[in-house]
Amino acid sequence: MKERILILGAGYAGSVVANILARTFRNKIARDELEVTVLDKNDININQGGFTFIPFELYTPEDITRPRNKLMSPRVKAFYGDDGEVTALDLRNKEITVKSNKKYGYDYLVIALGCKADISSIPGLANDLNTFYTSIEDAFKVRDLIKNIKGGKVVVSVASMPIPCPGAPVKFTFMLESYLRNVKKVMDDVQLTLLWPQEPIGPSEFNKLVTGELKEKNIEIIRNFQLASVDADKKEVISKNGEKVNYDLLITVPPHKAPEVLIKSGLTDEKGWISADKATLQYRGPAGNYDNVYAIGDLGPVDILKTGIGAHYQAIAVSQNLINDIYGNNIKTPYEGETGCPIVTELETPSTQGRGYIATWKYGVPPAPFTTTKMGWFLYRMYYHIHWDISVKGLF
Ligand SMILES: Cc1cc2nc3c(=O)[nH]c(=O)nc-3n(C[C@H](O)[C@H](O)[C@H](O)COP(=O)(O)OP(=O)(O)OC[C@H]3O[C@@H](n4cnc5c(N)ncnc54)[C@H](O)[C@@H]3O)c2cc1C
């Protein structure tokens, strides 16, 4: 009988799994012994990592988007739009429903639906929402706002954790400082503040580097500031501890949560995220334990860092486990927590060299001491082009 692998979400993680499986099982697919199907609500893949750079005009929308059909192997059955937008998951009956009311069955399921900004959870935030985290359009709005900064108090607020790529707000803040100092030349009249919801900023060595750079650049940092509300009239943000900070311009990274359809289908834990085994990524949650269901990427357990690098490694481990499952190898390839966080501390400008680094780590192996370099800046900038033809296609 034909074996069916169904992948929900053709974003970063879902595309990598689909492409690896389509390559590995090309002969089985040709003989009609196996099918790989992918569903997504739309047909354009966005590299969200590029949102951080749009305000500084370092990438264009064309650089950070691709039609999904240019990325997905033709051996994969793909349904986008109403036939691909998941509206209900029934793990017990192995049945997925989409917006058009079509239903899909499976033998193996990969849930890779990412996560979503949750703006309405912060009272007042919608009244003064400037964010580069949610879309290309929103990132352009931030570009226009920062172009017009002439002075005053600029606050970058990270509302709460977890968020995708917790390093992105930090590198945005460093790039903003560099832009205001070296390009706009108004930094002497600006007070730049980063409101951070936790004590450390990432693992120990990451925190050490960032703390030193914040100090050197005279950027104020207020730690443990979890955003409770925004008063747009008073231009004031208030923390859960009642601390108040005024601003002239507020740029916010909103709280995030798993997609509504997963919450509605009863698959999320008390923290609102999908529960999975941290090593095998098999579903272990309120809906039961399912060895044939894998959950990967940004929707995963709260204690697995939500990064594209992590999603990529999870996709590789899950693809290998699906290959093991199909061949009945009885082997499990663990996800070892491989993840990373690219950091930029300086923009390339007429008076400065760009500086960056891609810090990586895994479970139990924190990042080693590092510094940002010109080479790191180039590698990270280059990565955005490699992303489409190497990473998303699952070629490494
Ligand atoms: C501003 C920003 C900067 C970042 N910078 C970096 C970085 O520098 N380095 C890094 O490693 N990571 C970075 N990330 C994180 C990275 O983008 C994510 O970790 C990665 O995209 C997660 O992949 P995913 O497959 O889990 O989710 P996604 O890539 O978001 O894919 C989820 C897919 O599910 C689809 N979907 C959602 N709901 C439904 C539904 N109901 N039905 C059907 N389809 C649906 C979506 O359309 C999407 O295609 C950044 C993220 C942001 C927001």
mmCIF file with all atom_site columns, N, CA and C in Angstrom, residues 21 65 91 127 144 155 157 186 191 205 209 212 257 317 326 334 373 376 378 395:
data_model
loop_
_atom_site.group_PDB
_atom_site.id
_atom_site.type_symbol
_atom_site.label_atom_id
_atom_site.label_alt_id
_atom_site.label_comp_id
_atom_site.label_asym_id
_atom_site.label_entity_id
_atom_site.label_seq_id
_atom_site.pdbx_PDB_ins_code
_atom_site.Cartn_x
_atom_site.Cartn_y
_atom_site.Cartn_z
_atom_site.occupancy
_atom_site.B_iso_or_equiv
_atom_site.pdbx_formal_charge
_atom_site.auth_seq_id
_atom_site.auth_comp_id
_atom_site.auth_asym_id
_atom_site.auth_atom_id
_atom_site.pdbx_PDB_model_num
ATOM 1  N N  . LEU A 1 21  ? 12.934 14.543 1.428  1.00 0.00 ? 21  LEU A N  1
ATOM 2  C CA . LEU A 1 21  ? 12.194 13.286 1.211  1.00 0.00 ? 21  LEU A CA 1
ATOM 3  C C  . LEU A 1 21  ? 11.962 13.031 -0.280 1.00 0.00 ? 21  LEU A C  1
ATOM 4  N N  . THR A 1 65  ? 11.882 36.966 -0.905 1.00 0.00 ? 65  THR A N  1
ATOM 5  C CA . THR A 1 65  ? 10.678 36.165 -1.219 1.00 0.00 ? 65  THR A CA 1
ATOM 6  C C  . THR A 1 65  ? 10.941 35.302 -2.456 1.00 0.00 ? 65  THR A C  1
ATOM 7  N N  . LEU A 1 91  ? -5.657 14.179 15.102 1.00 0.00 ? 91  LEU A N  1
ATOM 8  C CA . LEU A 1 91  ? -4.559 13.194 15.113 1.00 0.00 ? 91  LEU A CA 1
ATOM 9  C C  . LEU A 1 91  ? -5.091 11.783 15.333 1.00 0.00 ? 91  LEU A C  1
ATOM 10 N N  . ASN A 1 127 ? -2.435 50.589 19.072 1.00 0.00 ? 127 ASN A N  1
ATOM 11 C CA . ASN A 1 127 ? -2.577 52.030 18.839 1.00 0.00 ? 127 ASN A CA 1
ATOM 12 C C  . ASN A 1 127 ? -1.257 52.698 18.467 1.00 0.00 ? 127 ASN A C  1
ATOM 13 N N  . ASP A 1 144 ? 10.602 53.997 7.053  1.00 0.00 ? 144 ASP A N  1
ATOM 14 C CA . ASP A 1 144 ? 10.182 55.391 6.868  1.00 0.00 ? 144 ASP A CA 1
ATOM 15 C C  . ASP A 1 144 ? 10.286 56.163 8.179  1.00 0.00 ? 144 ASP A C  1
ATOM 16 N N  . VAL A 1 155 ? 12.753 53.924 21.589 1.00 0.00 ? 155 VAL A N  1
ATOM 17 C CA . VAL A 1 155 ? 12.715 52.725 22.442 1.00 0.00 ? 155 VAL A CA 1
ATOM 18 C C  . VAL A 1 155 ? 12.418 51.500 21.577 1.00 0.00 ? 155 VAL A C  1
ATOM 19 N N  . SER A 1 157 ? 11.325 47.777 22.118 1.00 0.00 ? 157 SER A N  1
ATOM 20 C CA . SER A 1 157 ? 10.788 46.961 23.204 1.00 0.00 ? 157 SER A CA 1
ATOM 21 C C  . SER A 1 157 ? 10.540 45.531 22.715 1.00 0.00 ? 157 SER A C  1
ATOM 22 N N  . VAL A 1 186 ? 22.669 61.752 13.487 1.00 0.00 ? 186 VAL A N  1
ATOM 23 C CA . VAL A 1 186 ? 21.835 62.427 14.489 1.00 0.00 ? 186 VAL A CA 1
ATOM 24 C C  . VAL A 1 186 ? 21.963 61.766 15.870 1.00 0.00 ? 186 VAL A C  1
ATOM 25 N N  . GLN A 1 191 ? 18.392 59.393 22.294 1.00 0.00 ? 191 GLN A N  1
ATOM 26 C CA . GLN A 1 191 ? 18.655 58.413 23.355 1.00 0.00 ? 191 GLN A CA 1
ATOM 27 C C  . GLN A 1 191 ? 18.000 57.101 22.925 1.00 0.00 ? 191 GLN A C  1
ATOM 28 N N  . GLU A 1 205 ? 28.109 33.711 26.661 1.00 0.00 ? 205 GLU A N  1
ATOM 29 C CA . GLU A 1 205 ? 29.070 34.430 25.805 1.00 0.00 ? 205 GLU A CA 1
ATOM 30 C C  . GLU A 1 205 ? 28.364 35.448 24.911 1.00 0.00 ? 205 GLU A C  1
ATOM 31 N N  . LEU A 1 209 ? 29.088 39.551 25.005 1.00 0.00 ? 209 LEU A N  1
ATOM 32 C CA . LEU A 1 209 ? 29.437 40.389 23.858 1.00 0.00 ? 209 LEU A CA 1
ATOM 33 C C  . LEU A 1 209 ? 28.429 41.533 23.698 1.00 0.00 ? 209 LEU A C  1
ATOM 34 N N  . GLY A 1 212 ? 28.707 44.273 26.396 1.00 0.00 ? 212 GLY A N  1
ATOM 35 C CA . GLY A 1 212 ? 29.868 45.140 26.147 1.00 0.00 ? 212 GLY A CA 1
ATOM 36 C C  . GLY A 1 212 ? 29.580 46.135 25.027 1.00 0.00 ? 212 GLY A C  1
ATOM 37 N N  . LYS A 1 257 ? 2.768  33.539 19.424 1.00 0.00 ? 257 LYS A N  1
ATOM 38 C CA . LYS A 1 257 ? 2.126  32.300 19.870 1.00 0.00 ? 257 LYS A CA 1
ATOM 39 C C  . LYS A 1 257 ? 1.997  31.319 18.701 1.00 0.00 ? 257 LYS A C  1
ATOM 40 N N  . ALA A 1 317 ? 16.864 16.259 10.972 1.00 0.00 ? 317 ALA A N  1
ATOM 41 C CA . ALA A 1 317 ? 16.689 15.112 11.883 1.00 0.00 ? 317 ALA A CA 1
ATOM 42 C C  . ALA A 1 317 ? 15.360 14.407 11.599 1.00 0.00 ? 317 ALA A C  1
ATOM 43 N N  . ILE A 1 326 ? 10.189 4.718  7.314  1.00 0.00 ? 326 ILE A N  1
ATOM 44 C CA . ILE A 1 326 ? 9.714  4.086  6.062  1.00 0.00 ? 326 ILE A CA 1
ATOM 45 C C  . ILE A 1 326 ? 10.502 2.797  5.784  1.00 0.00 ? 326 ILE A C  1
ATOM 46 N N  . PRO A 1 334 ? 18.686 11.756 16.608 1.00 0.00 ? 334 PRO A N  1
ATOM 47 C CA . PRO A 1 334 ? 18.200 12.835 17.478 1.00 0.00 ? 334 PRO A CA 1
ATOM 48 C C  . PRO A 1 334 ? 18.496 14.230 16.929 1.00 0.00 ? 334 PRO A C  1
ATOM 49 N N  . THR A 1 373 ? 33.160 40.251 13.256 1.00 0.00 ? 373 THR A N  1
ATOM 50 C CA . THR A 1 373 ? 34.225 40.592 12.300 1.00 0.00 ? 373 THR A CA 1
ATOM 51 C C  . THR A 1 373 ? 33.617 41.038 10.973 1.00 0.00 ? 373 THR A C  1
ATOM 52 N N  . GLY A 1 376 ? 32.481 38.011 9.170  1.00 0.00 ? 376 GLY A N  1
ATOM 53 C CA . GLY A 1 376 ? 31.183 37.552 9.684  1.00 0.00 ? 376 GLY A CA 1
ATOM 54 C C  . GLY A 1 376 ? 30.039 38.342 9.052  1.00 0.00 ? 376 GLY A C  1
ATOM 55 N N  . PHE A 1 378 ? 30.086 39.768 6.054  1.00 0.00 ? 378 PHE A N  1
ATOM 56 C CA . PHE A 1 378 ? 29.931 39.337 4.659  1.00 0.00 ? 378 PHE A CA 1
ATOM 57 C C  . PHE A 1 378 ? 29.237 37.979 4.575  1.00 0.00 ? 378 PHE A C  1
ATOM 58 N N  . LEU A 1 395 ? 19.776 20.989 0.563  1.00 0.00 ? 395 LEU A N  1
ATOM 59 C CA . LEU A 1 395 ? 21.012 20.426 -0.020 1.00 0.00 ? 395 LEU A CA 1
ATOM 60 C C  . LEU A 1 395 ? 22.165 20.362 0.986  1.00 0.00 ? 395 LEU A C  1
#
